């Protein structure tokens, strides 16, 4: 089996993945798998999705040469601009695909979890576009730190319900969405926002984000005389933007680097566990109770990781690094001031890693997936940096 | 206890052992006497008196007790059992502490453990099955381990004489139900409604439908759980089923501080209602 192809019949990437869901949801997962398999092989479905991605989401997204940042770091930095998509992040790729599938399966209600709110906004957007009902679960803590996105979702007609259990962040929003789905599976589609969960989600979500990798591959070939970058870097919480961009370069010599928050580094600090329908690396205590992740970025505040990332680590095809919240804040300022691009805190993790590792990256070409724009984080960063950031860090 | 060597494979689910296990035999015998089966659920580690509550529930007429080992992320549970799990975990309950208590509880009825797959997976399927056996646990219910993923667990559980109870849900197509029933040991756990655990105001129509569908394909004891909120609902569903599992109503009583007497009174209400009905 070649790298990053289809998972096994039981939904496994190596020893990770699977479908560990309540019995009530098994038929829905099977139906979704069959619908996706059929649709994905159908030119008419692909054409409809491609049309939406082009005319509605604004694809292809450009690759930008980050010249001033490159000068500063001593490596050549290319940015895949997923921040320029409609709704401000890569999340729209997956959501448009799943919304089309939901309609095809006759579902009238979209359910989603969201951390930073980007996936929730994208789902609310697709629901508006397709005339569907939309309910988004969001941890109470995240509703607080991402209040702008909460308002955006409500503007779009979605109902935002707080997840009040556990750490009241992304993990708990997934729990609430799954509980809702157990009760509403007949009319609702769970539009899961990352490359995680029970089979077929990790595979399906990767395929919907494969467009990031495929476009990048072609765009880099033009910039690099037919070559590929030396390094592909992307942030990893659940890992959807990373899995999308990695998929375009799995069969090349490019080094694949996933950057996790230090407080949510399930790969490295976790061990295999079962939660949210899959076996994957998981932060857990000695008894198997899931531990809370802690990150400045609501979108990466997740104690698990998509199963294919666990597999890529297992076989050594990708490596997974961590950066601290403080490094992320510096990177947020660095990109803003060198390139005039305010990144979301999530992709600022990838920038932070590159900035820290500049010595070992000297002379190399690094493609970074800039998965989203930072508007949503501005209020939070005002608290962190103070309203007067005109001087000091980041230059 | 390192879990890093544990890997998940999609081991084919082995056929259930031909011999009926002692837990199932006991439930069958009770049914044969015309008795409707009553299985209350108690969250292990919830309050200092939870073991007394288990004994009181048994004495009040339970045929078996389901013991919840609390898990941090119980996706099949509604607010009541979530709150109970959370409270038990915060007071220090662990799988080990719950099982240690069960070993010496001597409730007089069989015990079935209900927990989530990761608790067993993290310990190691084999090791967890062995721990259950050592704690005198007769059966296990893992609600996020559906038939298709249950292979490794079933091998270990069969080996250690732990009977694995499988759930059957209203969403299952007809072809799936016989496969679930064939592999389920102890009893078949029919999920009464589309939704997570928690008492509802009235019995869902789906409870009777799933019970009737299952009765067509199995003669194993058939208990309906999820959403049973009153003795009258228990009686209503037992027109088509062999018994009921009552969880959230029991746990609610525990959370309210009802103690052993309060839970015993509740169980007695269900027992009396089931026994006084003409079947």
XYZ file of C-alpha atoms in Angstrom:
674
model
C 0.000 0.000 0.000
C 1.506 3.310 -0.986
C 1.725 6.101 1.548
C -1.414 8.173 2.090
C -3.671 6.006 -0.015
C -6.932 4.494 1.159
C -7.119 3.082 4.684
C -7.835 -0.629 5.159
C -11.365 -2.001 4.957
C -11.745 -1.468 8.694
C -10.634 2.143 8.352
C -7.082 1.719 9.577
C -3.874 3.515 8.761
C -1.386 0.967 10.055
C -2.577 0.244 13.566
C -4.489 3.520 13.939
C -8.042 4.511 13.091
C -11.045 2.211 13.168
C -14.666 2.885 14.038
C -15.219 2.909 17.795
C -18.678 4.411 17.991
C -21.886 3.571 19.837
C -23.848 0.911 17.993
C -26.501 3.508 17.109
C -23.994 5.297 14.860
C -22.506 2.298 13.063
C -25.087 2.266 10.258
C -24.668 6.033 9.757
C -20.897 5.641 9.417
C -21.410 2.800 6.956
C -23.897 4.853 4.964
C -21.515 7.805 4.910
C -18.631 5.637 3.768
C -20.695 4.175 0.947
C -22.000 7.597 -0.096
C -18.541 9.123 -0.077
C -16.986 6.223 -1.966
C -19.655 6.441 -4.637
C -19.645 10.229 -4.926
C -15.877 10.541 -4.967
C -15.711 8.212 -7.958
C -18.365 10.188 -9.800
C -17.155 12.917 -12.189
C -20.377 14.912 -11.772
C -19.912 15.107 -8.005
C -16.278 16.116 -8.360
C -17.215 18.754 -10.927
C -19.876 20.216 -8.654
C -17.451 20.383 -5.732
C -14.678 21.842 -7.881
C -17.117 24.464 -9.128
C -18.061 25.457 -5.596
C -14.428 25.576 -4.511
C -13.616 27.836 -7.455
C -16.644 30.115 -7.701
C -17.717 30.222 -4.077
C -14.618 29.579 -1.977
C -12.198 31.330 -4.324
C -9.811 28.469 -5.093
C -7.117 27.981 -6.096
C -5.471 29.778 -3.215
C -2.113 31.301 -4.168
C 1.349 30.398 -2.973
C 3.121 33.548 -1.810
C 6.890 34.032 -1.719
C 7.518 35.450 1.718
C 10.538 37.529 0.727
C 11.138 39.629 3.818
C 10.531 36.698 6.126
C 12.885 34.592 4.017
C 15.576 37.206 4.333
C 15.141 37.325 8.048
C 15.178 33.562 8.569
C 17.765 32.597 6.002
C 15.588 30.031 4.276
C 13.195 30.420 1.371
C 9.643 30.563 2.736
C 6.603 29.845 0.599
C 3.138 30.325 2.072
C 0.137 28.329 0.893
C -2.560 30.938 1.396
C -5.537 29.028 2.777
C -6.240 32.201 4.755
C -7.531 33.731 1.521
C -10.347 31.229 1.104
C -13.913 32.321 1.743
C -14.574 32.188 5.518
C -10.870 32.686 6.178
C -9.423 29.223 6.494
C -8.915 25.821 4.853
C -11.986 24.470 6.664
C -14.304 25.419 3.796
C -12.778 22.706 1.522
C -13.997 19.894 3.731
C -17.281 21.517 4.643
C -18.409 22.062 1.062
C -17.623 18.413 0.319
C -19.510 17.142 3.326
C -22.467 19.460 2.729
C -22.812 18.107 -0.805
C -22.682 14.578 0.584
C -25.236 15.404 3.271
C -27.628 16.714 0.651
C -27.027 13.616 -1.442
C -27.913 11.405 1.557
C -31.089 13.406 2.148
C -29.970 14.940 5.438
C -31.410 18.340 6.292
C -29.411 19.286 9.355
C -25.664 19.823 9.761
C -24.019 19.265 13.106
C -20.514 20.430 13.868
C -18.018 20.908 16.653
C -15.667 23.813 16.606
C -12.608 24.918 18.534
C -11.453 28.273 17.233
C -14.737 28.686 15.423
C -13.315 28.451 11.903
C -14.905 25.086 11.217
C -18.128 26.245 12.840
C -18.201 29.351 10.648
C -17.485 27.271 7.547
C -20.261 24.826 8.432
C -22.707 27.625 9.171
C -21.770 29.125 5.816
C -22.388 25.903 3.909
C -25.667 25.389 5.753
C -26.796 28.845 4.682
C -25.703 28.163 1.131
C -27.574 24.852 0.974
C -30.588 25.935 3.019
C -29.910 23.502 5.844
C -30.388 23.748 9.570
C -27.099 24.057 11.485
C -26.127 23.415 15.095
C -22.548 24.010 16.227
C -21.155 22.828 19.554
C -18.378 24.917 21.012
C -16.629 24.681 24.364
C -17.712 27.399 26.736
C -14.084 28.477 27.205
C -13.677 28.795 23.433
C -16.937 30.749 23.044
C -15.362 33.241 25.347
C -12.001 33.566 23.612
C -13.484 33.424 20.102
C -16.593 35.515 20.590
C -16.254 37.090 17.162
C -16.687 33.723 15.482
C -19.636 32.890 17.723
C -21.326 36.016 16.427
C -20.412 35.172 12.822
C -22.027 31.745 13.151
C -25.175 33.291 14.588
C -25.234 35.891 11.810
C -25.186 33.020 9.352
C -28.240 31.495 10.993
C -26.580 28.716 12.968
C -27.396 27.826 16.529
C -24.279 27.767 18.729
C -24.590 25.528 21.772
C -22.012 25.669 24.564
C -20.248 22.459 25.598
C -20.225 22.714 29.367
C -18.556 19.443 30.316
C -14.907 18.587 30.981
C -12.372 21.174 29.880
C -15.118 23.038 27.938
C -12.932 23.130 24.822
C -12.732 21.288 21.504
C -12.677 17.755 22.938
C -15.905 18.403 24.792
C -17.498 20.010 21.754
C -16.796 16.769 19.851
C -18.425 14.768 22.682
C -21.532 16.956 22.555
C -21.768 16.774 18.781
C -21.519 12.971 18.932
C -24.216 12.817 21.617
C -26.477 14.999 19.509
C -25.813 12.788 16.489
C -26.721 9.641 18.453
C -30.169 11.185 18.885
C -30.651 12.827 15.500
C -28.841 10.535 13.105
C -31.910 10.038 10.916
C -32.016 13.629 9.666
C -28.602 14.988 10.670
C -25.164 14.721 9.181
C -22.233 15.184 11.531
C -19.932 17.502 9.625
C -16.748 16.653 11.529
C -14.143 19.342 11.100
C -10.830 17.558 11.275
C -9.168 14.439 9.921
C -10.196 12.447 12.959
C -13.140 10.487 14.310
C -14.524 7.137 13.181
C -13.931 5.736 9.697
C -14.578 7.162 7.073
C -13.971 10.661 8.496
C -10.150 10.701 8.675
C -9.914 9.460 5.097
C -12.800 11.512 3.722
C -11.654 14.748 5.341
C -8.147 14.188 3.977
C -9.522 13.678 0.494
C -11.535 16.904 0.725
C -8.359 18.739 1.768
C -6.145 16.991 -0.769
C -6.767 20.001 -2.993
C -4.385 21.998 -0.753
C -1.557 19.565 -1.460
C -2.304 19.124 -5.148
C -2.472 22.838 -5.855
C 0.685 23.431 -3.834
C 2.552 20.721 -5.698
C 1.783 22.322 -9.056
C 2.398 25.877 -7.803
C 5.729 24.905 -6.263
C 6.776 23.134 -9.438
C 6.353 26.435 -11.303
C 8.304 28.369 -8.693
C 11.020 25.764 -8.239
C 11.711 24.719 -11.813
C 9.791 21.501 -11.496
C 11.160 20.776 -8.054
C 9.506 20.385 -4.684
C 10.203 22.223 -1.432
C 12.662 20.623 0.983
C 10.261 20.885 3.883
C 6.472 21.058 4.195
C 5.365 22.463 7.568
C 1.862 22.700 8.971
C 0.255 23.011 12.357
C -1.392 19.931 13.846
C -4.255 19.805 16.312
C -6.558 17.210 14.806
C -4.425 17.746 11.739
C -6.704 18.500 8.796
C -4.717 21.225 7.056
C -1.525 19.244 7.587
C -2.961 16.030 6.194
C -4.259 17.961 3.181
C -0.953 19.576 2.297
C 1.091 16.445 3.169
C -1.019 14.376 0.772
C 0.309 16.376 -2.159
C 3.921 15.562 -1.287
C 3.778 12.097 0.275
C 5.504 10.541 -2.739
C 8.313 13.111 -2.911
C 11.524 13.571 -0.934
C 10.079 16.556 0.908
C 10.329 16.355 4.646
C 6.894 16.550 6.293
C 6.760 18.384 9.612
C 3.685 18.717 11.798
C 3.869 21.366 14.514
C 1.880 20.789 17.680
C 1.300 23.069 20.665
C 3.536 22.114 23.579
C 0.440 21.693 25.751
C -1.314 19.400 23.284
C 1.430 17.240 21.831
C -0.362 13.915 21.645
C 2.358 12.653 19.318
C 5.381 12.539 21.566
C 3.674 13.004 24.912
C 0.686 10.703 24.397
C 0.140 7.000 23.948
C -2.325 5.057 21.791
C -5.868 5.377 23.038
C -9.476 5.195 21.915
C -11.610 8.306 21.950
C -13.911 9.997 19.446
C -14.269 6.846 17.413
C -10.616 6.113 16.667
C -7.386 4.659 17.943
C -4.708 7.306 17.844
C -2.135 8.972 20.047
C -3.897 10.493 23.005
C -2.976 12.486 26.083
C -4.251 10.310 28.914
C -3.486 9.444 32.497
C -2.278 6.106 33.837
C -5.858 4.748 33.781
C -6.836 5.858 30.310
C -8.771 8.959 31.358
C -8.339 11.632 28.716
C -6.272 14.587 29.826
C -6.902 18.186 28.919
C -4.791 19.907 26.326
C -3.663 23.444 27.071
C -2.944 25.807 24.228
C -3.233 29.492 23.449
C -4.888 28.389 20.228
C -8.442 27.134 20.571
C -8.150 25.292 17.266
C -5.249 23.139 18.471
C -6.500 22.630 22.006
C -7.147 18.939 21.500
C -5.711 15.935 23.390
C -5.790 13.568 20.408
C -4.716 13.687 16.779
C -5.975 12.302 13.491
C -5.026 8.618 13.119
C -3.157 9.049 9.857
C -0.734 11.428 11.566
C -0.073 8.759 14.189
C 0.615 6.376 11.339
C 2.875 8.788 9.448
C 4.871 9.203 12.622
C 4.929 5.440 13.198
C 6.402 4.747 9.761
C 8.724 7.752 9.946
C 7.277 9.556 6.935
C 6.445 12.687 8.934
C 7.840 14.096 12.123
C 6.025 16.055 14.765
C 7.490 18.956 16.676
C 6.190 21.260 19.384
C 6.314 24.984 20.034
C 5.364 26.957 23.119
C 2.621 29.565 23.383
C 5.268 32.273 23.797
C 6.992 31.231 20.556
C 3.615 31.328 18.830
C 2.938 34.875 19.984
C 6.320 35.961 18.614
C 5.617 34.243 15.309
C 2.209 35.901 15.102
C 3.917 39.285 15.273
C 6.779 38.216 13.030
C 4.600 37.262 10.086
C 2.337 40.259 10.574
C 5.275 42.658 10.410
C 7.450 41.061 7.778
C 4.756 40.111 5.280
C 1.674 42.118 6.165
C -0.191 38.897 6.848
C -1.864 38.460 10.238
C -1.981 34.682 10.642
C -4.383 32.699 12.759
C -2.725 31.418 15.935
C -2.886 27.879 14.552
C -0.572 28.309 11.517
C 1.531 30.696 13.616
C 2.732 27.430 15.218
C 4.333 26.379 11.934
C 5.924 29.819 11.548
C 7.191 29.584 15.130
C 8.851 26.228 14.502
C 10.523 27.535 11.353
C 11.717 30.620 13.150
C 13.204 28.590 15.989
C 14.846 26.076 13.643
C 16.164 28.697 11.250
C 19.758 27.554 11.714
C 19.086 24.006 10.569
C 16.791 25.226 7.781
C 19.360 27.593 6.300
C 19.320 27.590 2.537
C 16.316 25.279 2.304
C 12.909 25.903 0.805
C 10.052 25.566 3.270
C 6.409 25.495 2.266
C 4.138 26.473 5.142
C 0.425 25.868 5.117
C -1.015 29.172 6.241
C -4.287 27.548 7.200
C -6.220 30.618 8.301
C -6.210 34.323 8.867
C -5.844 35.949 12.238
C -8.805 38.295 12.445
C -10.550 35.930 14.846
C -7.548 36.093 17.213
C -7.149 39.832 17.317
C -9.248 40.376 20.444
C -7.411 37.594 22.294
C -4.038 38.987 21.201
C -4.995 42.450 22.441
C -5.303 40.855 25.873
C -1.995 39.020 25.505
C 0.054 41.852 24.023
C -1.733 44.886 25.335
C -3.421 47.399 23.059
C -0.128 49.169 22.407
C 2.048 46.760 20.448
C 3.647 49.413 18.261
C 7.100 48.703 19.605
C 9.016 45.708 20.783
C 8.791 42.116 19.679
C 8.549 40.849 16.174
C 9.908 43.929 14.377
C 1.679 -0.147 32.903
C 2.753 0.902 29.481
C 0.168 0.931 26.755
C 2.578 1.794 24.006
C 2.906 -1.820 22.942
C -0.845 -2.243 22.650
C -2.026 -1.925 19.098
C -5.489 -2.088 17.709
C -6.112 -4.486 14.918
C -9.317 -5.366 13.213
C -9.252 -8.922 14.512
C -12.275 -10.771 13.181
C -14.862 -11.252 15.871
C -14.662 -14.877 17.037
C -17.896 -16.852 17.264
C -19.360 -16.811 20.756
C -18.554 -19.904 22.819
C -21.203 -22.579 22.400
C -21.680 -23.074 26.129
C -24.034 -20.630 27.793
C -22.179 -18.712 30.498
C -23.293 -18.759 34.129
C -24.551 -15.160 33.982
C -26.772 -15.847 31.007
C -27.892 -19.150 32.524
C -29.004 -17.348 35.634
C -30.977 -14.756 33.702
C -32.568 -17.479 31.569
C -33.577 -19.405 34.683
C -35.215 -16.337 36.208
C -37.053 -15.687 32.973
C -38.205 -19.309 32.859
C -39.897 -18.771 36.196
C -41.944 -15.988 34.675
C -39.935 -13.209 36.223
C -39.144 -9.984 34.400
C -35.481 -9.025 34.746
C -34.426 -5.819 36.438
C -30.861 -4.518 36.160
C -30.094 -1.197 37.880
C -26.954 0.751 37.000
C -24.748 2.234 39.700
C -21.802 4.531 39.006
C -18.808 2.974 40.734
C -16.994 5.308 43.098
C -19.877 7.775 43.346
C -20.098 8.661 47.025
C -18.633 6.799 49.971
C -21.684 4.519 50.198
C -21.839 3.257 46.619
C -21.026 -0.318 47.625
C -23.839 -0.290 50.146
C -26.085 1.038 47.417
C -25.159 -1.914 45.200
C -26.039 -4.349 47.991
C -29.256 -2.499 48.777
C -30.312 -2.539 45.121
C -29.639 -6.269 44.985
C -31.649 -6.910 48.122
C -34.507 -4.817 46.753
C -35.042 -7.190 43.867
C -32.415 -6.583 41.174
C -31.438 -9.610 39.093
C -27.981 -8.199 38.405
C -26.271 -4.864 38.889
C -24.485 -2.904 36.220
C -21.477 -1.069 37.645
C -20.220 1.933 35.733
C -16.470 2.474 35.799
C -16.349 6.219 35.241
C -14.655 7.523 32.089
C -13.681 11.105 31.305
C -15.494 11.243 27.953
C -18.689 9.183 28.114
C -20.226 9.874 24.688
C -23.141 7.479 25.103
C -24.241 9.114 28.361
C -26.595 11.992 29.006
C -26.223 14.712 31.658
C -27.088 12.574 34.716
C -24.478 9.862 34.209
C -21.978 12.422 32.916
C -22.333 14.341 36.145
C -22.027 11.164 38.196
C -18.899 10.045 36.309
C -17.356 13.442 36.688
C -18.050 13.543 40.408
C -16.701 10.012 40.935
C -13.524 10.795 39.003
C -12.972 13.992 40.943
C -13.287 12.107 44.203
C -10.496 9.821 43.014
C -12.277 6.791 41.576
C -10.114 4.677 39.264
C -10.789 1.398 37.463
C -8.575 -0.242 40.065
C -10.403 1.246 43.060
C -13.797 0.276 41.644
C -12.697 -3.281 40.864
C -11.044 -3.648 44.270
C -14.375 -2.796 45.871
C -16.280 -5.203 43.638
C -14.019 -8.086 44.611
C -15.352 -8.025 48.166
C -18.800 -6.545 47.660
C -20.729 -9.821 47.913
C -23.958 -8.395 46.535
C -25.611 -11.764 46.057
C -26.421 -11.095 42.386
C -24.133 -11.094 39.330
C -22.270 -7.913 38.470
C -21.731 -6.500 34.988
C -19.251 -3.719 34.379
C -20.130 -0.885 32.010
C -17.271 1.281 30.844
C -15.774 2.763 27.711
C -13.363 1.043 25.365
C -10.332 3.137 26.276
C -10.369 1.990 29.897
C -9.983 -1.597 28.704
C -7.695 -0.781 25.785
C -5.339 1.248 27.935
C -5.027 -1.525 30.520
C -4.666 -4.030 27.676
C -7.681 -6.093 26.547
C -6.289 -9.273 28.047
C -5.251 -7.702 31.307
C -8.562 -5.897 31.759
C -10.542 -9.081 31.131
C -8.419 -10.864 33.685
C -8.934 -8.030 36.195
C -12.699 -8.227 35.731
C -12.645 -11.954 36.310
C -10.543 -11.537 39.436
C -13.052 -8.985 40.730
C -15.906 -11.496 40.321
C -17.411 -9.521 37.470
C -19.606 -11.758 35.321
C -20.087 -9.553 32.282
C -18.924 -6.419 30.495
C -20.674 -3.761 28.442
C -18.514 -1.419 26.340
C -20.865 0.946 24.518
C -18.281 2.388 22.149
C -16.985 -1.010 21.093
C -19.445 -2.126 18.416
C -19.513 -5.657 17.019
C -17.090 -4.829 14.198
C -14.351 -3.651 16.599
C -14.965 -6.173 19.362
C -12.715 -8.988 18.083
C -9.666 -8.508 20.294
C -11.790 -7.818 23.337
C -14.052 -10.837 22.786
C -11.077 -13.171 22.492
C -9.762 -11.926 25.846
C -13.165 -11.798 27.552
C -14.135 -15.315 26.410
C -10.820 -16.600 27.655
C -11.421 -15.114 31.100
C -15.089 -16.118 31.335
C -16.365 -12.562 31.137
C -19.595 -12.470 29.155
C -19.666 -9.582 26.684
C -23.065 -7.955 26.372
C -23.558 -6.226 23.026
C -25.929 -3.380 22.321
C -28.481 -3.429 19.519
C -29.829 -0.071 18.350
C -32.972 0.998 16.509
C -30.841 2.143 13.571
C -29.491 -1.336 12.813
C -30.681 -2.873 9.546
C -32.331 -6.305 9.786
C -29.258 -8.196 8.649
C -27.163 -6.778 11.503
C -29.382 -7.761 14.430
C -28.846 -11.553 14.235
C -25.081 -11.041 14.093
C -25.187 -8.904 17.236
C -27.445 -11.382 19.022
C -25.275 -14.368 18.127
C -22.182 -12.708 19.573
C -23.821 -11.184 22.639
C -23.469 -13.140 25.865
C -25.385 -12.753 29.124
C -28.180 -10.815 27.520
C -28.854 -8.625 24.509
C -28.989 -4.936 25.404
C -31.599 -3.223 23.255
C -31.121 0.541 23.025
C -34.632 1.881 23.569
C -34.359 5.092 21.635
C -32.231 7.245 19.395
C -30.203 9.109 21.937
C -27.923 8.964 24.925
C -28.765 7.645 28.381
C -31.257 9.564 30.470
C -34.820 9.230 31.712
C -37.548 10.400 29.330
C -41.121 11.448 30.088
C -42.678 8.673 28.074
C -41.561 5.422 26.546
C -40.251 5.870 23.030
C -42.158 3.894 20.422
C -38.764 2.718 19.180
C -38.278 0.714 22.401
C -41.138 -1.631 21.603
C -40.164 -1.820 17.957
C -36.537 -2.794 18.619
C -37.607 -5.294 21.284
C -40.009 -6.986 18.852
C -37.435 -7.012 16.061
C -34.884 -8.643 18.362
C -37.348 -11.191 19.704
C -37.749 -12.448 16.159
C -34.077 -13.317 15.913
C -32.953 -14.391 19.397
C -34.037 -16.329 22.437
C -31.307 -14.818 24.613
C -32.554 -12.680 27.491
C -33.521 -9.334 26.005
C -33.283 -6.224 28.157
C -34.176 -2.725 27.069
C -32.211 0.200 28.411
C -31.669 3.917 27.679
C -34.610 6.188 28.325
C -36.584 4.083 30.844
C -37.886 6.686 33.290
C -40.638 5.082 35.371
C -41.977 1.732 36.601
C -44.926 2.152 34.233
C -42.548 2.500 31.274
C -40.681 -0.597 32.439
C -43.936 -2.544 32.496
C -44.909 -1.181 29.097
C -41.670 -2.243 27.406
C -41.650 -5.629 29.120
C -44.688 -6.561 27.078
C -42.097 -7.229 24.374
C -38.858 -7.596 26.340
C -37.564 -9.845 29.117
C -36.513 -6.965 31.311
C -35.073 -3.512 31.681
C -31.868 -1.726 32.586
C -32.486 1.391 34.651
C -29.560 3.769 34.865
C -30.150 7.491 35.032
C -33.114 7.245 37.447
C -30.922 5.295 39.877
C -27.947 7.582 39.485
C -30.172 10.638 39.863
C -31.306 9.253 43.203
C -27.649 8.769 44.180
C -26.742 12.303 43.122
C -29.595 13.652 45.221
C -28.155 11.871 48.240
C -30.836 9.188 48.396
C -28.317 6.680 49.736
C -28.903 2.936 50.028
C -32.479 3.349 51.347
C -33.447 5.760 48.592
C -32.076 3.537 45.839
C -33.575 0.423 47.416
C -36.984 2.096 47.524
C -36.664 3.032 43.857
C -35.623 -0.475 42.800
C -38.482 -1.922 44.859
C -40.966 0.268 42.967
C -39.796 -1.188 39.676
C -39.704 -4.718 41.098
C -43.222 -4.442 42.447
C -44.564 -2.984 39.228
C -42.974 -5.761 37.155
C -44.041 -8.524 39.562
C -47.613 -7.370 39.986
C -48.333 -7.206 36.285
C -50.087 -10.164 34.620
C -47.677 -11.277 31.910
